[in-house]
Each structure stands twice: as C-alpha cells, then as structure tokens.
Coordinates of C-alpha atoms in Angstrom, one line a residue:
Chain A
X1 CA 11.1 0.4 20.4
X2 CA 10.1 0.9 17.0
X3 CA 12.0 3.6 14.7
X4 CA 9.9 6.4 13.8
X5 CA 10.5 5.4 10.2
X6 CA 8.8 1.8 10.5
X7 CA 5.6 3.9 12.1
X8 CA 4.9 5.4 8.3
X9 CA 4.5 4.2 4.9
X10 CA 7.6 2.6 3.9
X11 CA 9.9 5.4 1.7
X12 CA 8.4 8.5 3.8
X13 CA 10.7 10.7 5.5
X14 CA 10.4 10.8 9.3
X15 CA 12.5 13.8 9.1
X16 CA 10.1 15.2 7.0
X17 CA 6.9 13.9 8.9
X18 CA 8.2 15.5 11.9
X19 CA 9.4 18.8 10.1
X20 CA 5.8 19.0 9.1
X21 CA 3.9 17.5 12.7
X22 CA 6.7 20.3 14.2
X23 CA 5.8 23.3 12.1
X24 CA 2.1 22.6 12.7
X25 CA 2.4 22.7 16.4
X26 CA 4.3 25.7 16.4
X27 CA 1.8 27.8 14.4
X28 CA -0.9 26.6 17.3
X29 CA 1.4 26.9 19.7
X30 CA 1.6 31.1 18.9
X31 CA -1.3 31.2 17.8
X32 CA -2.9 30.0 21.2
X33 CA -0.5 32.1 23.5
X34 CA -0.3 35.0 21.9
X35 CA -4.3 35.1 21.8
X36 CA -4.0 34.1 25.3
X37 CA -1.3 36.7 26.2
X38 CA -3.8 39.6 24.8
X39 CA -6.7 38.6 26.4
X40 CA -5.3 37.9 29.5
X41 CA -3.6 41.1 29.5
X42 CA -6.6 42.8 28.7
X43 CA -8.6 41.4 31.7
X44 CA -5.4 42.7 34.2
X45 CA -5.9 45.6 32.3
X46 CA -9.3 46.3 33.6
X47 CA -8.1 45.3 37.1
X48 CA -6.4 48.8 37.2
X49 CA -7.4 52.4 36.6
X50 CA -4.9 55.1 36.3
X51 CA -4.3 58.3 38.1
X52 CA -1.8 59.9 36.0
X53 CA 1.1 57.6 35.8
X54 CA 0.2 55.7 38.6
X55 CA -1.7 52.3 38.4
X56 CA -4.2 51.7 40.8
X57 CA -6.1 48.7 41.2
X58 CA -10.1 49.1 41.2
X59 CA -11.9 48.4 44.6
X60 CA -13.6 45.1 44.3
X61 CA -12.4 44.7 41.2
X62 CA -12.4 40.7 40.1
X63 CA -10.4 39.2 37.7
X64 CA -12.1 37.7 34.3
X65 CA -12.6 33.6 35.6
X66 CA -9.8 31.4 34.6
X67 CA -12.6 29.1 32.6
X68 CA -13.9 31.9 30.9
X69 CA -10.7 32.9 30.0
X70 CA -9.8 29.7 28.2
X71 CA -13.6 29.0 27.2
X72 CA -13.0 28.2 23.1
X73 CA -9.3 28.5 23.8
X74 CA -8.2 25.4 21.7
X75 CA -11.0 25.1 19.6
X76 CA -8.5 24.8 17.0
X77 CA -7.7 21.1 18.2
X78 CA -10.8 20.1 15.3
X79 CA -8.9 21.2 12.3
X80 CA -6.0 19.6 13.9
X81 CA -7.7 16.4 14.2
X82 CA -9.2 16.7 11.1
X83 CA -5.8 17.2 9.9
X84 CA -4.3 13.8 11.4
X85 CA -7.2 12.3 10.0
X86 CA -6.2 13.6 6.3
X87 CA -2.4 12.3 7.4
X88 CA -4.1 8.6 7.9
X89 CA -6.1 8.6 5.0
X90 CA -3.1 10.1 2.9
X91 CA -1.0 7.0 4.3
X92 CA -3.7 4.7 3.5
X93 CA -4.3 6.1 -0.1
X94 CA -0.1 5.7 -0.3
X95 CA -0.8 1.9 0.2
X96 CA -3.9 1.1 -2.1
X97 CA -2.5 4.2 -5.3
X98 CA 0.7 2.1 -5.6
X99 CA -1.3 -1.6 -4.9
X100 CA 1.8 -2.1 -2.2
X101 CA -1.1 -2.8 -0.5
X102 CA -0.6 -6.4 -2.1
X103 CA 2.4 -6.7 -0.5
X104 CA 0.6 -6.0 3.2
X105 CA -1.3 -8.4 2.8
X106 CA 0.9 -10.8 2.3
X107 CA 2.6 -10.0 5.8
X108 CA 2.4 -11.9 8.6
X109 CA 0.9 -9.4 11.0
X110 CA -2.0 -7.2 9.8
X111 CA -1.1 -5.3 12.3
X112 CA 2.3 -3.9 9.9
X113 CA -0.5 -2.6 7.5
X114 CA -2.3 -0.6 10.5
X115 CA 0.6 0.8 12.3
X116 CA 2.3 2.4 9.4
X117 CA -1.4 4.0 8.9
X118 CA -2.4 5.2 11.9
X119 CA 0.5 5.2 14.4
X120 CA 2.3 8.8 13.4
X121 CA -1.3 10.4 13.5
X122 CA -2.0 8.9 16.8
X123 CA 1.4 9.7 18.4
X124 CA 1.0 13.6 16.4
X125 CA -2.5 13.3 18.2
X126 CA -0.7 12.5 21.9
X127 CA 1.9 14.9 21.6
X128 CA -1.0 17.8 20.6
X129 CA -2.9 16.6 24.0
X130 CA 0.2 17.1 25.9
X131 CA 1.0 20.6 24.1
X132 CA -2.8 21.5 25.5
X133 CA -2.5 20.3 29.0
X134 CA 1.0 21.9 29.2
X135 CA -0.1 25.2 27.7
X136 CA -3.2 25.4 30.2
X137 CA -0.7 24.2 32.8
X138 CA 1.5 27.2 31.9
X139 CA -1.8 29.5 31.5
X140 CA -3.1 28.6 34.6
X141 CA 0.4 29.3 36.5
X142 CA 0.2 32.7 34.9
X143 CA -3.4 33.3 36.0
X144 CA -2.7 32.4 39.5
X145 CA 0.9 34.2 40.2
X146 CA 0.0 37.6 37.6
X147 CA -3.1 38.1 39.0
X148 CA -3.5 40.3 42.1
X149 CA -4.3 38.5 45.2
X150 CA -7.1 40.7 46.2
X151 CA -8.6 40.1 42.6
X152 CA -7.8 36.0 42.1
X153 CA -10.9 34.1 41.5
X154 CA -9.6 30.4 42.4
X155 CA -8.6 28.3 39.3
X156 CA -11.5 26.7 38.4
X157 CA -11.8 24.7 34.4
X158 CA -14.3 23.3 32.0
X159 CA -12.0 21.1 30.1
X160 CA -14.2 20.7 27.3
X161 CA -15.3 24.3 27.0
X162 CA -11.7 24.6 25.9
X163 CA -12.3 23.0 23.2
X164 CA -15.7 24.4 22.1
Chain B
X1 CA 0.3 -27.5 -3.4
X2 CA -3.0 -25.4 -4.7
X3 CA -5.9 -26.6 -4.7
X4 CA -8.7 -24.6 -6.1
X5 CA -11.9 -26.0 -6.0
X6 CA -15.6 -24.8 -7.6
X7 CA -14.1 -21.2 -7.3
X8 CA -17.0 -18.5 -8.5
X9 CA -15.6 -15.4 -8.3
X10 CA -18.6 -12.8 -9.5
X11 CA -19.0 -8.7 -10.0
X12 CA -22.2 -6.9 -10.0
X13 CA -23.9 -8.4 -13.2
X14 CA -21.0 -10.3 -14.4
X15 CA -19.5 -13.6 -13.9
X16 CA -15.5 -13.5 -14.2
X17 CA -15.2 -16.9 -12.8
X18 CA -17.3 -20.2 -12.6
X19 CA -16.7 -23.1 -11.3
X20 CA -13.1 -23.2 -11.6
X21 CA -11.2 -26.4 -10.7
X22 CA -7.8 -26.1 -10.7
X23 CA -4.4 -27.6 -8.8
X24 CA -0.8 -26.5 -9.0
X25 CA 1.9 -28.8 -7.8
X26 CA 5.1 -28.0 -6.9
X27 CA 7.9 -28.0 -9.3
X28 CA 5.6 -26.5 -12.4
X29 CA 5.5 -23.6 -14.7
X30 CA 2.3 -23.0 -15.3
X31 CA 1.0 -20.8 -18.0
X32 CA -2.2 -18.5 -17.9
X33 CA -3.4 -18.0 -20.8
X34 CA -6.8 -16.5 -22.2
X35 CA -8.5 -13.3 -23.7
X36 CA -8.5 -9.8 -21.8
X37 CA -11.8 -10.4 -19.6
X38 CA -10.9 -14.6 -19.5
X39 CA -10.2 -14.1 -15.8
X40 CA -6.8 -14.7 -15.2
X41 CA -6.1 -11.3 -12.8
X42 CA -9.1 -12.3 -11.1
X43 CA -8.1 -15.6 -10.7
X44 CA -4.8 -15.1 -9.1
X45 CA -5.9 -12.4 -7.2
X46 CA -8.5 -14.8 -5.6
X47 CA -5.9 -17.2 -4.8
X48 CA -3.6 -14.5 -3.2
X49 CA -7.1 -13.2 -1.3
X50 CA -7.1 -10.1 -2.7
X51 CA -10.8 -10.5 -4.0
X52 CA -13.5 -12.0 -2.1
X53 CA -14.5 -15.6 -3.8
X54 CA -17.2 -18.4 -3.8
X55 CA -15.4 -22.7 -3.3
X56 CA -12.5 -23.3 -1.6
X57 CA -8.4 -22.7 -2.4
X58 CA -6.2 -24.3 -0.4
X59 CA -2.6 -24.5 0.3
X60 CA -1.4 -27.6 1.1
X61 CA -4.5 -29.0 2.6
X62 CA -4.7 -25.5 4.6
X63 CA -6.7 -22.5 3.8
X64 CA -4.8 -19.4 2.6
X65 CA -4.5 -16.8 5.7
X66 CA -1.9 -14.7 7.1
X67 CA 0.0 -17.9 8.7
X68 CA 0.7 -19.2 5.6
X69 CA 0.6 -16.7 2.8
X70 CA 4.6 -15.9 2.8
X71 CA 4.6 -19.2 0.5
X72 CA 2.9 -16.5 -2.2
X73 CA 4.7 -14.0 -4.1
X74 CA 2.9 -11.8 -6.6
X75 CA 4.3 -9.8 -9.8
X76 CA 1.7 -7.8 -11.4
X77 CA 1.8 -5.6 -14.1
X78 CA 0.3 -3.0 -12.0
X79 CA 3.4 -2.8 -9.8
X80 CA 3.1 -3.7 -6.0
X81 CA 6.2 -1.5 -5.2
X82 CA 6.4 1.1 -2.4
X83 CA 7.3 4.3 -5.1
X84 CA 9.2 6.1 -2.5
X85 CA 11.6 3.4 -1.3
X86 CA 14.7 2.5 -3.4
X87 CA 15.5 -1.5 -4.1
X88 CA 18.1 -1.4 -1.2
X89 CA 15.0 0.2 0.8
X90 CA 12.7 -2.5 -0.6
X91 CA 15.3 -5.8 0.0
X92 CA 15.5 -4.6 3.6
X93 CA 11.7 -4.4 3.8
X94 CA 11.5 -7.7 2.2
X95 CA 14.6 -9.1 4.5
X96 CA 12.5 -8.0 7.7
X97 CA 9.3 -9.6 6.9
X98 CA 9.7 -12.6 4.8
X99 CA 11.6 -15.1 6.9
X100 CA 12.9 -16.8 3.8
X101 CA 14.1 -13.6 1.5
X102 CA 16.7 -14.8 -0.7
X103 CA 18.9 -11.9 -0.6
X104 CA 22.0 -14.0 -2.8
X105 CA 18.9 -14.2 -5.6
X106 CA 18.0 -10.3 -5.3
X107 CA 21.8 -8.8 -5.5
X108 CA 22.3 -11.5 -8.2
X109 CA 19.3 -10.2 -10.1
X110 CA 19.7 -6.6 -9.3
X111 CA 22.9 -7.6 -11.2
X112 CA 21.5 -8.7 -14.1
X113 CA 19.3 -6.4 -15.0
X114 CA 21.9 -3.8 -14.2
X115 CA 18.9 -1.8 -11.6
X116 CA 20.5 1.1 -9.4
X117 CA 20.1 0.0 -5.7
X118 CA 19.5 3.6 -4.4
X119 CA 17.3 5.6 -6.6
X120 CA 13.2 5.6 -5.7
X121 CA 11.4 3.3 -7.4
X122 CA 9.5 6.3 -8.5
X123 CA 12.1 7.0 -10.9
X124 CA 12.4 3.9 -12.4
X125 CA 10.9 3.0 -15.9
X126 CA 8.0 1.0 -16.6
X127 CA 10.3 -1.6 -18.0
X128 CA 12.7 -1.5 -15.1
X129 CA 9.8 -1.5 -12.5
X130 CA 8.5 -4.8 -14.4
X131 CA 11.8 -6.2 -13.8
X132 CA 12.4 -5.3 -10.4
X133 CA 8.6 -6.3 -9.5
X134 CA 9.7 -9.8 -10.6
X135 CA 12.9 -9.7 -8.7
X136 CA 10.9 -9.3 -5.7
X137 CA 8.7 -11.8 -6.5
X138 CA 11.4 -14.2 -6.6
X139 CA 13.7 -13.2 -4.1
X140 CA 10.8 -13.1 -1.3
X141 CA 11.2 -17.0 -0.4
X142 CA 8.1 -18.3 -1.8
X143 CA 7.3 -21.9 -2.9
X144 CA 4.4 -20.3 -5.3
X145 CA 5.4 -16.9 -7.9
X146 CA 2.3 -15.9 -9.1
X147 CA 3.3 -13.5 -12.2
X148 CA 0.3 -11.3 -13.7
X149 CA 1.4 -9.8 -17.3
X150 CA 4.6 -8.8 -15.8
X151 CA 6.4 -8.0 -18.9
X152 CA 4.2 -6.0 -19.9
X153 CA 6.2 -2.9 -21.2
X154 CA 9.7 -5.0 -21.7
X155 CA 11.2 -5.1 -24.8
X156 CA 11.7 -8.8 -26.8
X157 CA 15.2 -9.5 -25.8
X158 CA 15.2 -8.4 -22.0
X159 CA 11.8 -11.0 -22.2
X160 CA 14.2 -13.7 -23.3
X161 CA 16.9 -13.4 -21.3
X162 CA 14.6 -13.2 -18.5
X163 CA 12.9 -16.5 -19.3
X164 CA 16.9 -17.9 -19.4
X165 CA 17.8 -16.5 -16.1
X166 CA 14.5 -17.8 -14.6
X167 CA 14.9 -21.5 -15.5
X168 CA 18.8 -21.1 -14.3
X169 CA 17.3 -19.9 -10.6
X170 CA 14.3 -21.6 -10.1
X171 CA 14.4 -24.4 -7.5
X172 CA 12.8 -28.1 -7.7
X173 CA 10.2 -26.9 -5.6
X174 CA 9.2 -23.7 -6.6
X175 CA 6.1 -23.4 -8.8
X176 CA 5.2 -20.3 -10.9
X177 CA 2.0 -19.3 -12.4
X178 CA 2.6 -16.8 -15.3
X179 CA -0.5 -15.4 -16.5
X180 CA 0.6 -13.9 -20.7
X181 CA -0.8 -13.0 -23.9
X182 CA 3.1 -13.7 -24.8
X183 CA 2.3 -17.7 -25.9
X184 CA 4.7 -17.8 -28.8
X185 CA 7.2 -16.8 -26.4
X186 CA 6.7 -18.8 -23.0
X187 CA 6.0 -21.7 -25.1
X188 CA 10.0 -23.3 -24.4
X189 CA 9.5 -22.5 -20.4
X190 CA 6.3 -23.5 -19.6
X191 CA 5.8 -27.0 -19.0
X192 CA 2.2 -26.8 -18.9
X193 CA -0.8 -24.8 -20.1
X194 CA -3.6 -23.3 -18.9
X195 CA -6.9 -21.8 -21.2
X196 CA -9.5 -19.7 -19.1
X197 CA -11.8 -18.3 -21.1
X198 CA -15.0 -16.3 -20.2
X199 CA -14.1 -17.6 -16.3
X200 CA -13.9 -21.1 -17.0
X201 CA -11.3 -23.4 -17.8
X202 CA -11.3 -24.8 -21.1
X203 CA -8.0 -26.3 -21.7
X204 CA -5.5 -28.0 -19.7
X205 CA -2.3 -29.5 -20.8
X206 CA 1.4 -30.1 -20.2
X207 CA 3.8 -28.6 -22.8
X208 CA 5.9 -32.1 -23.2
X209 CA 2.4 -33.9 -24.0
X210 CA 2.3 -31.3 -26.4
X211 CA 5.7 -32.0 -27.3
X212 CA 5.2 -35.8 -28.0
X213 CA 1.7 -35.2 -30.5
X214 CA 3.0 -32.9 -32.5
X215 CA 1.3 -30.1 -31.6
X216 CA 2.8 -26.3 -30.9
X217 CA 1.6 -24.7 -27.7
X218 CA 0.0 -21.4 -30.1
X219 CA -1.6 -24.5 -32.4
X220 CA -3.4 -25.9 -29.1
X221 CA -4.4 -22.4 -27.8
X222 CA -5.7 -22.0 -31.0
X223 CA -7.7 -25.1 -31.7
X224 CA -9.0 -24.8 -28.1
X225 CA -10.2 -21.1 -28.6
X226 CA -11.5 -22.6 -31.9
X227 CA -9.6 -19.7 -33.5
X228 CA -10.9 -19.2 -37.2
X229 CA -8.1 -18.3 -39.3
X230 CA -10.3 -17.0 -42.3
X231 CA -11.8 -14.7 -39.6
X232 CA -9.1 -11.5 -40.7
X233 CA -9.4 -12.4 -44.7
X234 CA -13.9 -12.2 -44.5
X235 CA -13.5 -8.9 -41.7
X236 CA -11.6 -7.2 -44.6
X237 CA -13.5 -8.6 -47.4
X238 CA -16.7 -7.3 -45.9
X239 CA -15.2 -3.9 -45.3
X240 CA -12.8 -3.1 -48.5
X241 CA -15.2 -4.8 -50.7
X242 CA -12.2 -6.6 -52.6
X243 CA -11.9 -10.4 -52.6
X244 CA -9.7 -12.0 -49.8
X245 CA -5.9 -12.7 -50.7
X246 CA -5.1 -12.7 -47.3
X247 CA -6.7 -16.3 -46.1

C-alpha cells in the first residue's frame, strides 16, 4: 500500500491535502442534511394538522415521495467534481511550472507521473461517492422509520435525479 | 554510447536543428558550444525526449525509452527540482527511483557546497538551486550528465571549484555533455568541443588536438564562427563618428 504522500506531487502535504479534501466534505456534508432535515421536516409537517396542542395526523394524508424528496439533492456533486478536476490540473501544472516534469520522464514507470496527478482526486472522488450513498442510506432510514406508517409511500429512488 | 543520427528537430517556421550527426562515447567531456538560438537546449532536450525529433538517437545501439533512460541525467538552467521538497526530500525521491543513485556522491556534494538538507528548495537561491540541480544530476547513477547552462547565475569562483570537484568525481565511464557560453572557462575540463550553429554542427574537435596545434579552445571557436575582430572597432566608428582606436 502506497503512503498517501507518494499519491501527490512530491513536497505536498498529505496532511494538508486531506485537511483541505476533509473541510470540503464537511461543508457538503451540512449543507446536504441540514437542507434535507428542513425539507423533510416540512413534508411530516404537512402530514399533521393541529387541534390546539394536539397533533393530529391528516386522513389520507401521504407523505412527500422519497425520490422527490432527494430529486436535486446532491446536485452539488458538479462543483465538486469540477473541483477535483482543478486539484488534477493544479498537480499537473505543479509538474510542467517547475519542469520537474523532466525528471518524470526520466522514471521508469510513466505510471509515477500519472498517479501523483490523478490518484488523490480520484480517491477524494470515491470517498465523495461513498459520503452520497451513505447519506441517502441514512436519509432513506429516516424516511422509512419517521414517517407514519399510515402515510409511508415505499422507498422508491431515481439515482441520477439526485444529482440533477 | 550516443548516437545521433540526421536529427531535424523543427518549430513552426523555423529550423532549430538540421541534419545533425553526432556521437558521444563514454569517458568524454563534451562541450556545447554556440550562439543563443544555435540549438544546443533543443538538442539535448531531443536526446533526453523531451521534444519530438526527425533521424534517429540511440543509446547504445537501443532507442531512448523508459527502459533505458535512467543512463540520462539532466541539469538545466531552468531547474528540474520539485520546489516544495527539501534535498533530503529530493535524495530519497532520487534513492527510490533511480536504481543506481549515488547517495556517497550527493552527501559528499551537499557537503561541498555547504546546501541545508532540510529547507524547500523553494527557498534556495538561484545560485544554490544551480548547484544542487547539478548535484542531482550527478548523483542519479547515470553513465550520460547532460548539463544545459547550469551555472547560469553562479559566481566565477564557485564555477571553478566546481569544475575541480567534477574532474575529482567523475568516473572512467561517465560522459557529460555541458552545453556553455562559459568557453574561456571550460576550456581546461573539456576534452573536446562541440560548435552548433544555426542547428548544425560546424565544428568538432578534441581539446588535446587543440592542445598539440597550438591553438586555444576560444581561438578555434572563434575562427570556426569566423568571428571578425574589427566587427566592435567599425559598429562604434559608424555610430560615434570618431575613427576606431579600439581594433
């Protein structure tokens, strides 16, 4: 297994290019459940009418579907990609600004040259489609144990329309 | 050994190199030596396959690939460091991917030019990146040092005792290729002499031949570039007006 630090352009800080790939994650991470969180909220909200104090659910009321809910939910994976993108081309450019990129070439293996490029984006880019499928894992589980029985539509899921 | 053979190297609407024929053995100093424009970047760059090329260079009978490319090293004057590694950074770099890294040569040198080991290379100086580019380019295990202007920005006397220190080091077999406007000064540690100019090769000789006629390594340079000595005296004569004292 490879060190993180032989997976970037030699000199970078993987302390530093995880602080970064970290912080980044946990802005979309809030980001995505707190928008979640309200609009879920606000469906269960409609679920119910009150008599004074007392919460009453509506007769035949339905819950807002589970794929509508989450329709456009991660639509912010594009900047993110966009972002790793930047991240490989910023790698690359570290390579050809300094002409280290003489030195690559003289390796052995082209393949050095590529994985200290593109290998942090694409392992970034793994962990952010893990972080999606965990929070609509953890979405869905609140969907389907929040939501009154009598008003639970099944847990049906465009995957893509998540993302658009 | 290099072979180059009918190498044509060209840009759009501009010939840097024709038709060059040229072979380095093992053992030599080779110096570069021509105008800015003559060719020499572009022709060590070709050889190291950093520019596409027209003809054929070889190394040892093989063509130059990954495989065998290890036997090249490369100093440039444009600095092929990685900025945010320090030298200890670089050597293990170096260790880990050239089988044959002298590290004895690179703390020795380190040494020498008294370099800090653990400060980024982005804080070095021009002259002390120069240096440490060279130490690299010696230290990497290479039967071939192909030097670009790598003094560039050095003062006279850290030149000199560099040219001391690298005839002390070098091994029988190892060849270097030091492209220079410094003649005058390589002229005691090359042993032979090569003239590009406009992408061709006009003059080709070894320094103890040289030696034996008579003649200075800046006199041949000079005669083979058919430099005109009275060329100064009649510039300024044409643009003080005054008659030349200066020829």
């Amino acid at each position: 297994m490879k060190k993180l630090s032989d997976l970037l352009p030699p000199g970078a800080d993987p302390k530093t290019e995880l602080g970064k790939s970290a912080a980044f994650a946990s802005v979309f991470l809030l980001f995505w459940s707190m928008t979640f969180l309200a609009d879920f909220s606000s469906a269960y909200d409609d679920l119910f009418t009150y008599i004074g104090r007392e919460k009453i659910l509506l007769e035949g009321a339905v819950m807002e579907r589970f794929s509508d809910l989450m329709e456009g939910r991660f639509a912010g994976f594009w900047p993110f990609l966009l972002c790793l993108a930047v991240t490989a081309l910023f790698h690359y450019l570290s390579f050809t600004r300094s002409h280290s990129i003489y030195v690559m070439k003289r390796l052995e293996s082209p393949l050095e040259f590529y994985r200290r490029v593109f290998a942090f984006p694409l392992l970034t880019l793994a962990a952010g489609v893990l972080l999606v499928l965990l929070l609509t894992g953890i979405y869905a589980l609140i969907y389907r144990f929040v939501t009154p029985e009598a008003a639970y539509r099944g847990l049906t899921l465009d995957f893509w329309e998540m993302f658009l | 050994m290099i072979e180059i053979t009918n190498l044509t190297k060209t840009y759009p609407g501009q010939t840097a190199l024709s038709g060059v024929n040229l072979t380095l053995a093992p053992g030599e100093i080779v110096g570069l030596f021509g105008e800015n424009g003559a060719g020499k970047t572009t022709l060590i760059k070709c050889i190291l396959g950093l520019l596409p090329y027209k003809g054929q260079i070889t190394l040892d009978g093989e063509p130059i690939t990954r495989k065998n490319i290890a036997c090249l090293s490369f100093a440039t004057a444009e600095h092929s460091l990685f900025p945010r590694l320090t030298p200890a950074g670089h050597r293990d770099f170096y260790r880990e991917h050239f089988e044959k890294f002298n590290g004895r040569r690179f703390d020795g040198l380190m040494d020498f030019f008294e370099l800090p080991k653990n400060k980024p290379l982005s804080a070095f100086s021009t002259g002390q990146k120069n240096q440490f580019e060279v130490i690299l380019a010696l230290s990497q295990g290479a039967d071939y040092i192909l030097m670009d202007e790598p003094f560039a920005g050095n003062d006279v006397f850290n030149r000199e005792d560099f040219y001391k220190v690298l005839l002390g080091i070098l091994e029988p077999h190892e060849t270097v290729l030091l492209s220079t406007h410094l003649i005058e000064e390589v002229s005691g540690f090359v042993s032979r002499a090569v003239l590009l100019k406009r992408g061709q090769i006009i003059g080709d000789a070894d320094t103890s031949g040289l030696d034996e006629r008579g003649i200075s390594l800046i006199d041949y340079v000079k005669e083979t570039y058919r430099y005109r000595p009275d060329r100064v005296g009649k510039a300024l004569s044409d643009i003080t007006g005054k008659e030349d004292d200066h020829a």
